[in-house]
Amino acid sequence: VIFYLLDLLGVAVFAVSGALAAGRAGLDLLGVVVIAAFTAVGGGTVRDLLLNRHPIFWIADSRYLAVIFLASLLTVAYMRVLPMPQNAFLVVDALGLALFALSGAEIAETVNASAVIVVLMGTMTGVAGGVLRDILTGVVPLVLRRDIYASAATAGIVLYLLLQAAGVKHSVAFGLGMACVVTIRLLAILWNWQLPTFHFT
Amino acid sequence: VIFYLLDLLGVAVFAVSGALAAGRAGLDLLGVVVIAAFTAVGGGTVRDLLLNRHPIFWIADSRYLAVIFLASLLTVAYMRVLPMPQNAFLVVDALGLALFALSGAEIAETVNASAVIVVLMGTMTGVAGGVLRDILTGVVPLVLRRDIYASAATAGIVLYLLLQAAGVKHSVAFGLGMACVVTIRLLAILWNWQLPTFHFT
Amino acid sequence: VIFYLLDLLGVAVFAVSGALAAGRAGLDLLGVVVIAAFTAVGGGTVRDLLLNRHPIFWIADSRYLAVIFLASLLTVAYMRVLPMPQNAFLVVDALGLALFALSGAEIAETVNASAVIVVLMGTMTGVAGGVLRDILTGVVPLVLRRDIYASAATAGIVLYLLLQAAGVKHSVAFGLGMACVVTIRLLAILWNWQLPTFHFT
């Protein structure tokens, strides 16, 4: 049940991130909610479609949509009166990324996908929502060009798989994988780590 | 059979809207047909994928594609010789939106989705085609930032569900739901209604 | 087995094309691999989702992902030291397009789709990866506005279907269909063929 609560928290965090992006693009109230929803459940939806898991998780359980709706409205209300708590948000976003990546990997494991697919599905669950958010608000997806973001998710999932292969208990491996994602992500922000970029002409 | 004809009319209307957007972006003849097709069947395709309904409606019935093809060519031919009949088009577009929203909701009901999902699927069927059209022609989806558009669809579907819950006959509820969408949409255009927008920084 | 090797070659070619586009957009190493993957397997993935074929081909066979990974890294390494061999690349890209279009059509035939759907699925398998690549790197999909590209794929598939209907052996029809796509595509580049474009206002 703790994972379910964490999952809802992850959805709420990504919904806030989507609502903020929609605000930056000057969308109306409906647009804010829609972008928040895409950001929060986009990754998991693509994962479920690719793995042929039906019904899609947010169709089966309406609480996800309720959380997104509430989180969007609270974000709009909050931004009317207070400035954005930049640092707090980045920490919570890192937590959401870690959670989505690991739970996405876990779900891919349940359908007996190969290790490569597990890593890929987990990373995608973590970042696809943000990519959709960026496409819908008209910017080149940031996740593909800045910071260590998807790479942090990949690293954490690989650690999780290695620990499981080494016989570590599942919940411990899950927790350490998440810690790995959060740590790499926050250090990357703190020290401005970047993967090398390429400019062809 | 009247609903089937209305459905084909809705497809034709959205195909015209897609062809016009493609023309504005300066695409070639093939691009015009492709964008028209995405606009016309995009919403229903995403709905069918999410609800796991196979085969997808336009794979099962080729008449949809024939209608799109014809509508695109007629649009191109028409635009060569005459100016766009702005007002007539807006009315027909409102009718198409109403039809897609209500029929999308009805389909979600047949798979026993909850009321929230029915509203969501119906609204999405109505507007997703337009969102795809805008993404493919390189603009921030208009539906998310202007006018009462998706909101009109949502309102009509809610009315339809309430009337059904109150024991009103299905076809009457369907018709009144559609009328509600068309009315709100046209009044919104006429009086320039907008939902409040947000600009965060 | 020759078709399987050709298929992997097609994946490699489109991965290179995606990696080059990612380089042009200035993405980092991860972004290069991600865009390469979308370009290489995007068309086939959408085809499999629409036709309800599970598991998706690259989930079932990890070699596709390995090829994409290798092709991306080799592209990046190559571009560091040498200029792009523009002409060689265009020829290989035409081959990849031909292969994806014909194999996409063949797969649609195996699920008893109608001829229109076969043509559409084949064309889409050939071009959807490039469309995703363009959306993700922030440009209006080139395939929709320039050159004879998707049209070449469509023409080759139609020829393939006509030859089969005329009783020609399957492998011969497949080969002639591919030759048709490659020929049209290369002549279009050589002589700068374009479909007429439309500009409405």
PDB file of N, CA, C and O in Angstrom, chain A residues 49-52 54 113-114 116-117 120-121 131 135 140-141 143-147 149-151 154 195-201, chain C residues 19-20 22-24 26-32 34-35 45 49 52 54 56 58-59 62 65 75-76 79-80 135-138:
ATOM      1  N   LEU A  49       0.280   0.455 -23.327  1.00  0.00           N
ATOM      2  CA  LEU A  49      -0.072   0.154 -24.721  1.00  0.00           C
ATOM      3  C   LEU A  49       0.980  -0.757 -25.340  1.00  0.00           C
ATOM      4  O   LEU A  49       0.653  -1.746 -26.001  1.00  0.00           O
ATOM      5  N   LEU A  50       2.251  -0.455 -25.135  1.00  0.00           N
ATOM      6  CA  LEU A  50       3.313  -1.243 -25.755  1.00  0.00           C
ATOM      7  C   LEU A  50       3.349  -2.665 -25.197  1.00  0.00           C
ATOM      8  O   LEU A  50       3.639  -3.618 -25.913  1.00  0.00           O
ATOM      9  N   LEU A  51       3.054  -2.809 -23.898  1.00  0.00           N
ATOM     10  CA  LEU A  51       3.084  -4.139 -23.279  1.00  0.00           C
ATOM     11  C   LEU A  51       1.728  -4.831 -23.366  1.00  0.00           C
ATOM     12  O   LEU A  51       1.556  -5.935 -22.847  1.00  0.00           O
ATOM     13  N   ASN A  52       0.742  -4.168 -24.000  1.00  0.00           N
ATOM     14  CA  ASN A  52      -0.590  -4.756 -24.155  1.00  0.00           C
ATOM     15  C   ASN A  52      -1.234  -5.090 -22.811  1.00  0.00           C
ATOM     16  O   ASN A  52      -1.849  -6.141 -22.646  1.00  0.00           O
ATOM     17  N   HIS A  54      -4.150  -4.251 -20.459  1.00  0.00           N
ATOM     18  CA  HIS A  54      -5.440  -3.577 -20.441  1.00  0.00           C
ATOM     19  C   HIS A  54      -6.246  -4.084 -19.265  1.00  0.00           C
ATOM     20  O   HIS A  54      -6.127  -5.237 -18.895  1.00  0.00           O
ATOM     21  N   ALA A 113       9.522  -9.497 -19.742  1.00  0.00           N
ATOM     22  CA  ALA A 113      10.321  -8.855 -20.778  1.00  0.00           C
ATOM     23  C   ALA A 113      11.804  -9.078 -20.470  1.00  0.00           C
ATOM     24  O   ALA A 113      12.171  -9.356 -19.336  1.00  0.00           O
ATOM     25  N   SER A 114      12.641  -9.002 -21.501  1.00  0.00           N
ATOM     26  CA  SER A 114      14.087  -9.150 -21.298  1.00  0.00           C
ATOM     27  C   SER A 114      14.617  -7.945 -20.534  1.00  0.00           C
ATOM     28  O   SER A 114      13.959  -6.918 -20.417  1.00  0.00           O
ATOM     29  N   VAL A 116      16.877  -5.738 -21.203  1.00  0.00           N
ATOM     30  CA  VAL A 116      16.981  -4.508 -21.984  1.00  0.00           C
ATOM     31  C   VAL A 116      15.630  -3.801 -22.052  1.00  0.00           C
ATOM     32  O   VAL A 116      15.527  -2.578 -21.883  1.00  0.00           O
ATOM     33  N   ILE A 117      14.584  -4.574 -22.292  1.00  0.00           N
ATOM     34  CA  ILE A 117      13.241  -3.999 -22.386  1.00  0.00           C
ATOM     35  C   ILE A 117      12.796  -3.441 -21.030  1.00  0.00           C
ATOM     36  O   ILE A 117      12.155  -2.391 -20.961  1.00  0.00           O
ATOM     37  N   LEU A 120      14.419  -0.136 -20.605  1.00  0.00           N
ATOM     38  CA  LEU A 120      13.835   0.809 -21.540  1.00  0.00           C
ATOM     39  C   LEU A 120      12.441   1.251 -21.098  1.00  0.00           C
ATOM     40  O   LEU A 120      12.100   2.440 -21.121  1.00  0.00           O
ATOM     41  N   MET A 121      11.617   0.276 -20.716  1.00  0.00           N
ATOM     42  CA  MET A 121      10.248   0.592 -20.310  1.00  0.00           C
ATOM     43  C   MET A 121      10.257   1.446 -19.046  1.00  0.00           C
ATOM     44  O   MET A 121       9.468   2.377 -18.902  1.00  0.00           O
ATOM     45  N   VAL A 131       8.170  14.418 -21.944  1.00  0.00           N
ATOM     46  CA  VAL A 131       8.356  14.627 -23.380  1.00  0.00           C
ATOM     47  C   VAL A 131       7.041  15.077 -24.020  1.00  0.00           C
ATOM     48  O   VAL A 131       6.997  16.040 -24.794  1.00  0.00           O
ATOM     49  N   ILE A 135       6.213  18.553 -26.030  1.00  0.00           N
ATOM     50  CA  ILE A 135       5.690  18.595 -27.398  1.00  0.00           C
ATOM     51  C   ILE A 135       4.407  19.414 -27.436  1.00  0.00           C
ATOM     52  O   ILE A 135       4.209  20.267 -28.305  1.00  0.00           O
ATOM     53  N   VAL A 140      11.193  21.877 -27.908  1.00  0.00           N
ATOM     54  CA  VAL A 140      11.933  20.646 -28.119  1.00  0.00           C
ATOM     55  C   VAL A 140      12.096  19.985 -26.750  1.00  0.00           C
ATOM     56  O   VAL A 140      12.552  20.628 -25.807  1.00  0.00           O
ATOM     57  N   PRO A 141      11.690  18.704 -26.636  1.00  0.00           N
ATOM     58  CA  PRO A 141      11.713  18.050 -25.316  1.00  0.00           C
ATOM     59  C   PRO A 141      13.029  18.274 -24.570  1.00  0.00           C
ATOM     60  O   PRO A 141      14.086  17.866 -25.010  1.00  0.00           O
ATOM     61  N   VAL A 143      14.114  17.006 -21.831  1.00  0.00           N
ATOM     62  CA  VAL A 143      14.750  15.818 -21.296  1.00  0.00           C
ATOM     63  C   VAL A 143      15.803  15.297 -22.271  1.00  0.00           C
ATOM     64  O   VAL A 143      16.769  14.658 -21.885  1.00  0.00           O
ATOM     65  N   LEU A 144      15.615  15.595 -23.583  1.00  0.00           N
ATOM     66  CA  LEU A 144      16.554  15.056 -24.563  1.00  0.00           C
ATOM     67  C   LEU A 144      17.774  15.937 -24.725  1.00  0.00           C
ATOM     68  O   LEU A 144      18.726  15.575 -25.383  1.00  0.00           O
ATOM     69  N   ARG A 145      17.752  17.120 -24.144  1.00  0.00           N
ATOM     70  CA  ARG A 145      18.918  17.944 -24.410  1.00  0.00           C
ATOM     71  C   ARG A 145      19.589  18.523 -23.190  1.00  0.00           C
ATOM     72  O   ARG A 145      20.627  19.146 -23.306  1.00  0.00           O
ATOM     73  N   ARG A 146      19.041  18.307 -21.983  1.00  0.00           N
ATOM     74  CA  ARG A 146      19.662  18.946 -20.838  1.00  0.00           C
ATOM     75  C   ARG A 146      19.821  18.030 -19.646  1.00  0.00           C
ATOM     76  O   ARG A 146      19.001  17.188 -19.391  1.00  0.00           O
ATOM     77  N   ASP A 147      20.846  18.275 -18.901  1.00  0.00           N
ATOM     78  CA  ASP A 147      21.004  17.615 -17.612  1.00  0.00           C
ATOM     79  C   ASP A 147      21.057  16.092 -17.743  1.00  0.00           C
ATOM     80  O   ASP A 147      20.840  15.537 -18.802  1.00  0.00           O
ATOM     81  N   TYR A 149      18.943  13.334 -16.850  1.00  0.00           N
ATOM     82  CA  TYR A 149      17.585  13.107 -16.377  1.00  0.00           C
ATOM     83  C   TYR A 149      17.196  11.661 -16.684  1.00  0.00           C
ATOM     84  O   TYR A 149      17.123  10.829 -15.775  1.00  0.00           O
ATOM     85  N   ALA A 150      17.007  11.373 -17.970  1.00  0.00           N
ATOM     86  CA  ALA A 150      16.690   9.995 -18.331  1.00  0.00           C
ATOM     87  C   ALA A 150      17.840   9.069 -17.919  1.00  0.00           C
ATOM     88  O   ALA A 150      17.616   7.933 -17.496  1.00  0.00           O
ATOM     89  N   SER A 151      19.067   9.556 -18.031  1.00  0.00           N
ATOM     90  CA  SER A 151      20.217   8.727 -17.670  1.00  0.00           C
ATOM     91  C   SER A 151      20.182   8.332 -16.198  1.00  0.00           C
ATOM     92  O   SER A 151      20.579   7.225 -15.831  1.00  0.00           O
ATOM     93  N   THR A 154      17.792   5.473 -15.962  1.00  0.00           N
ATOM     94  CA  THR A 154      18.402   4.252 -16.474  1.00  0.00           C
ATOM     95  C   THR A 154      19.373   3.657 -15.460  1.00  0.00           C
ATOM     96  O   THR A 154      19.346   2.448 -15.185  1.00  0.00           O
ATOM     97  N   LEU A 195      25.567  15.351 -20.065  1.00  0.00           N
ATOM     98  CA  LEU A 195      26.172  14.432 -21.026  1.00  0.00           C
ATOM     99  C   LEU A 195      26.716  15.282 -22.155  1.00  0.00           C
ATOM    100  O   LEU A 195      26.236  16.378 -22.403  1.00  0.00           O
ATOM    101  N   PRO A 196      27.748  14.796 -22.846  1.00  0.00           N
ATOM    102  CA  PRO A 196      28.254  15.572 -23.977  1.00  0.00           C
ATOM    103  C   PRO A 196      27.154  15.748 -25.026  1.00  0.00           C
ATOM    104  O   PRO A 196      26.349  14.856 -25.241  1.00  0.00           O
ATOM    105  N   THR A 197      27.102  16.926 -25.649  1.00  0.00           N
ATOM    106  CA  THR A 197      26.114  17.126 -26.708  1.00  0.00           C
ATOM    107  C   THR A 197      26.809  17.129 -28.061  1.00  0.00           C
ATOM    108  O   THR A 197      28.028  17.253 -28.151  1.00  0.00           O
ATOM    109  N   PHE A 198      26.031  16.971 -29.100  1.00  0.00           N
ATOM    110  CA  PHE A 198      26.589  16.884 -30.438  1.00  0.00           C
ATOM    111  C   PHE A 198      25.953  17.922 -31.329  1.00  0.00           C
ATOM    112  O   PHE A 198      24.756  18.157 -31.269  1.00  0.00           O
ATOM    113  N   HIS A 199      26.758  18.556 -32.123  1.00  0.00           N
ATOM    114  CA  HIS A 199      26.240  19.485 -33.121  1.00  0.00           C
ATOM    115  C   HIS A 199      26.808  19.107 -34.469  1.00  0.00           C
ATOM    116  O   HIS A 199      27.977  19.354 -34.740  1.00  0.00           O
ATOM    117  N   PHE A 200      26.012  18.474 -35.287  1.00  0.00           N
ATOM    118  CA  PHE A 200      26.437  18.203 -36.658  1.00  0.00           C
ATOM    119  C   PHE A 200      25.922  19.376 -37.495  1.00  0.00           C
ATOM    120  O   PHE A 200      25.071  20.139 -37.045  1.00  0.00           O
ATOM    121  N   THR A 201      26.393  19.474 -38.670  1.00  0.00           N
ATOM    122  CA  THR A 201      25.867  20.558 -39.514  1.00  0.00           C
ATOM    123  C   THR A 201      25.463  20.030 -40.879  1.00  0.00           C
ATOM    124  O   THR A 201      25.793  18.930 -41.243  1.00  0.00           O
TER     125      THR A 201
ATOM    126  N   ALA C  19      19.857   9.781 -35.710  1.00  0.00           N
ATOM    127  CA  ALA C  19      21.014  10.297 -34.974  1.00  0.00           C
ATOM    128  C   ALA C  19      21.512  11.597 -35.614  1.00  0.00           C
ATOM    129  O   ALA C  19      21.896  12.541 -34.911  1.00  0.00           O
ATOM    130  N   LEU C  20      21.503  11.658 -36.945  1.00  0.00           N
ATOM    131  CA  LEU C  20      21.934  12.881 -37.624  1.00  0.00           C
ATOM    132  C   LEU C  20      21.000  14.041 -37.300  1.00  0.00           C
ATOM    133  O   LEU C  20      21.453  15.166 -37.035  1.00  0.00           O
ATOM    134  N   ALA C  22      19.177  14.372 -34.616  1.00  0.00           N
ATOM    135  CA  ALA C  22      19.401  14.726 -33.217  1.00  0.00           C
ATOM    136  C   ALA C  22      20.660  15.576 -33.094  1.00  0.00           C
ATOM    137  O   ALA C  22      20.721  16.525 -32.311  1.00  0.00           O
ATOM    138  N   GLY C  23      21.672  15.241 -33.890  1.00  0.00           N
ATOM    139  CA  GLY C  23      22.895  16.033 -33.881  1.00  0.00           C
ATOM    140  C   GLY C  23      22.625  17.444 -34.368  1.00  0.00           C
ATOM    141  O   GLY C  23      23.119  18.424 -33.791  1.00  0.00           O
ATOM    142  N   ARG C  24      21.799  17.559 -35.409  1.00  0.00           N
ATOM    143  CA  ARG C  24      21.465  18.884 -35.928  1.00  0.00           C
ATOM    144  C   ARG C  24      20.744  19.716 -34.875  1.00  0.00           C
ATOM    145  O   ARG C  24      20.898  20.924 -34.808  1.00  0.00           O
ATOM    146  N   GLY C  26      21.283  19.479 -31.731  1.00  0.00           N
ATOM    147  CA  GLY C  26      22.169  19.705 -30.600  1.00  0.00           C
ATOM    148  C   GLY C  26      21.818  18.918 -29.348  1.00  0.00           C
ATOM    149  O   GLY C  26      22.026  19.381 -28.231  1.00  0.00           O
ATOM    150  N   LEU C  27      21.264  17.730 -29.506  1.00  0.00           N
ATOM    151  CA  LEU C  27      20.904  16.920 -28.344  1.00  0.00           C
ATOM    152  C   LEU C  27      22.141  16.238 -27.757  1.00  0.00           C
ATOM    153  O   LEU C  27      23.188  16.165 -28.398  1.00  0.00           O
ATOM    154  N   ASP C  28      21.991  15.713 -26.538  1.00  0.00           N
ATOM    155  CA  ASP C  28      23.123  15.009 -25.927  1.00  0.00           C
ATOM    156  C   ASP C  28      23.107  13.536 -26.356  1.00  0.00           C
ATOM    157  O   ASP C  28      22.255  13.104 -27.130  1.00  0.00           O
ATOM    158  N   LEU C  29      24.074  12.775 -25.862  1.00  0.00           N
ATOM    159  CA  LEU C  29      24.255  11.395 -26.302  1.00  0.00           C
ATOM    160  C   LEU C  29      22.983  10.573 -26.121  1.00  0.00           C
ATOM    161  O   LEU C  29      22.576   9.801 -27.001  1.00  0.00           O
ATOM    162  N   LEU C  30      22.342  10.735 -24.974  1.00  0.00           N
ATOM    163  CA  LEU C  30      21.112   9.998 -24.735  1.00  0.00           C
ATOM    164  C   LEU C  30      20.031  10.389 -25.733  1.00  0.00           C
ATOM    165  O   LEU C  30      19.343   9.537 -26.295  1.00  0.00           O
ATOM    166  N   GLY C  31      19.915  11.698 -25.963  1.00  0.00           N
ATOM    167  CA  GLY C  31      18.918  12.176 -26.917  1.00  0.00           C
ATOM    168  C   GLY C  31      19.153  11.595 -28.299  1.00  0.00           C
ATOM    169  O   GLY C  31      18.212  11.246 -29.013  1.00  0.00           O
ATOM    170  N   VAL C  32      20.429  11.482 -28.685  1.00  0.00           N
ATOM    171  CA  VAL C  32      20.760  10.915 -29.992  1.00  0.00           C
ATOM    172  C   VAL C  32      20.228   9.487 -30.094  1.00  0.00           C
ATOM    173  O   VAL C  32      19.580   9.113 -31.076  1.00  0.00           O
ATOM    174  N   VAL C  34      17.853   8.059 -28.286  1.00  0.00           N
ATOM    175  CA  VAL C  34      16.396   8.021 -28.204  1.00  0.00           C
ATOM    176  C   VAL C  34      15.757   8.393 -29.544  1.00  0.00           C
ATOM    177  O   VAL C  34      14.865   7.703 -30.037  1.00  0.00           O
ATOM    178  N   ILE C  35      16.241   9.489 -30.147  1.00  0.00           N
ATOM    179  CA  ILE C  35      15.674   9.905 -31.436  1.00  0.00           C
ATOM    180  C   ILE C  35      15.958   8.837 -32.488  1.00  0.00           C
ATOM    181  O   ILE C  35      15.111   8.529 -33.339  1.00  0.00           O
ATOM    182  N   THR C  45       6.123   0.317 -34.805  1.00  0.00           N
ATOM    183  CA  THR C  45       5.417   0.259 -33.527  1.00  0.00           C
ATOM    184  C   THR C  45       3.982   0.735 -33.681  1.00  0.00           C
ATOM    185  O   THR C  45       3.047   0.078 -33.196  1.00  0.00           O
ATOM    186  N   LEU C  49       0.611  -1.485 -33.041  1.00  0.00           N
ATOM    187  CA  LEU C  49      -0.451  -1.069 -32.122  1.00  0.00           C
ATOM    188  C   LEU C  49      -1.794  -1.012 -32.847  1.00  0.00           C
ATOM    189  O   LEU C  49      -2.796  -1.512 -32.342  1.00  0.00           O
ATOM    190  N   ASN C  52      -3.053  -4.395 -33.603  1.00  0.00           N
ATOM    191  CA  ASN C  52      -3.163  -5.230 -32.406  1.00  0.00           C
ATOM    192  C   ASN C  52      -2.264  -6.463 -32.480  1.00  0.00           C
ATOM    193  O   ASN C  52      -2.657  -7.574 -32.112  1.00  0.00           O
ATOM    194  N   HIS C  54       0.753  -8.242 -30.905  1.00  0.00           N
ATOM    195  CA  HIS C  54       1.589  -8.223 -29.709  1.00  0.00           C
ATOM    196  C   HIS C  54       2.300  -9.553 -29.566  1.00  0.00           C
ATOM    197  O   HIS C  54       1.748 -10.574 -29.937  1.00  0.00           O
ATOM    198  N   ILE C  56       4.980  -6.299 -29.532  1.00  0.00           N
ATOM    199  CA  ILE C  56       5.598  -5.405 -30.512  1.00  0.00           C
ATOM    200  C   ILE C  56       6.939  -6.021 -30.947  1.00  0.00           C
ATOM    201  O   ILE C  56       7.634  -6.599 -30.137  1.00  0.00           O
ATOM    202  N   TRP C  58      10.003  -5.141 -31.590  1.00  0.00           N
ATOM    203  CA  TRP C  58      11.293  -4.895 -30.936  1.00  0.00           C
ATOM    204  C   TRP C  58      11.273  -5.304 -29.463  1.00  0.00           C
ATOM    205  O   TRP C  58      12.315  -5.356 -28.811  1.00  0.00           O
ATOM    206  N   ILE C  59      10.082  -5.579 -28.913  1.00  0.00           N
ATOM    207  CA  ILE C  59      10.032  -6.138 -27.560  1.00  0.00           C
ATOM    208  C   ILE C  59      10.321  -7.634 -27.641  1.00  0.00           C
ATOM    209  O   ILE C  59      10.963  -8.210 -26.771  1.00  0.00           O
ATOM    210  N   SER C  62      15.312  -8.501 -29.157  1.00  0.00           N
ATOM    211  CA  SER C  62      16.161  -7.406 -28.688  1.00  0.00           C
ATOM    212  C   SER C  62      17.229  -6.990 -29.689  1.00  0.00           C
ATOM    213  O   SER C  62      17.875  -5.959 -29.523  1.00  0.00           O
ATOM    214  N   LEU C  65      17.037  -3.363 -30.950  1.00  0.00           N
ATOM    215  CA  LEU C  65      17.559  -2.305 -30.093  1.00  0.00           C
ATOM    216  C   LEU C  65      19.080  -2.274 -30.118  1.00  0.00           C
ATOM    217  O   LEU C  65      19.697  -1.209 -30.108  1.00  0.00           O
ATOM    218  N   THR C  75      27.446   6.504 -35.664  1.00  0.00           N
ATOM    219  CA  THR C  75      27.166   7.775 -36.337  1.00  0.00           C
ATOM    220  C   THR C  75      27.878   8.925 -35.636  1.00  0.00           C
ATOM    221  O   THR C  75      28.517   9.770 -36.265  1.00  0.00           O
ATOM    222  N   VAL C  76      27.741   8.938 -34.298  1.00  0.00           N
ATOM    223  CA  VAL C  76      28.372  10.008 -33.526  1.00  0.00           C
ATOM    224  C   VAL C  76      29.891   9.965 -33.705  1.00  0.00           C
ATOM    225  O   VAL C  76      30.539  10.993 -33.955  1.00  0.00           O
ATOM    226  N   MET C  79      30.850  11.130 -37.284  1.00  0.00           N
ATOM    227  CA  MET C  79      30.680  12.557 -37.550  1.00  0.00           C
ATOM    228  C   MET C  79      31.758  13.410 -36.883  1.00  0.00           C
ATOM    229  O   MET C  79      31.943  14.565 -37.226  1.00  0.00           O
ATOM    230  N   ARG C  80      32.427  12.846 -35.862  1.00  0.00           N
ATOM    231  CA  ARG C  80      33.506  13.572 -35.195  1.00  0.00           C
ATOM    232  C   ARG C  80      34.703  13.755 -36.111  1.00  0.00           C
ATOM    233  O   ARG C  80      35.487  14.677 -35.955  1.00  0.00           O
ATOM    234  N   ILE C 135       9.011  15.666 -35.321  1.00  0.00           N
ATOM    235  CA  ILE C 135       8.244  16.264 -34.227  1.00  0.00           C
ATOM    236  C   ILE C 135       9.131  16.426 -32.998  1.00  0.00           C
ATOM    237  O   ILE C 135       9.154  17.464 -32.355  1.00  0.00           O
ATOM    238  N   LEU C 136       9.909  15.375 -32.678  1.00  0.00           N
ATOM    239  CA  LEU C 136      10.719  15.408 -31.470  1.00  0.00           C
ATOM    240  C   LEU C 136      11.876  16.401 -31.570  1.00  0.00           C
ATOM    241  O   LEU C 136      12.359  16.896 -30.555  1.00  0.00           O
ATOM    242  N   THR C 137      12.361  16.678 -32.783  1.00  0.00           N
ATOM    243  CA  THR C 137      13.435  17.661 -32.898  1.00  0.00           C
ATOM    244  C   THR C 137      12.893  19.031 -33.291  1.00  0.00           C
ATOM    245  O   THR C 137      13.652  19.932 -33.620  1.00  0.00           O
ATOM    246  N   GLY C 138      11.562  19.165 -33.254  1.00  0.00           N
ATOM    247  CA  GLY C 138      10.968  20.487 -33.348  1.00  0.00           C
ATOM    248  C   GLY C 138      10.842  21.094 -34.732  1.00  0.00           C
ATOM    249  O   GLY C 138      10.870  22.312 -34.870  1.00  0.00           O
TER     250      GLY C 138
END
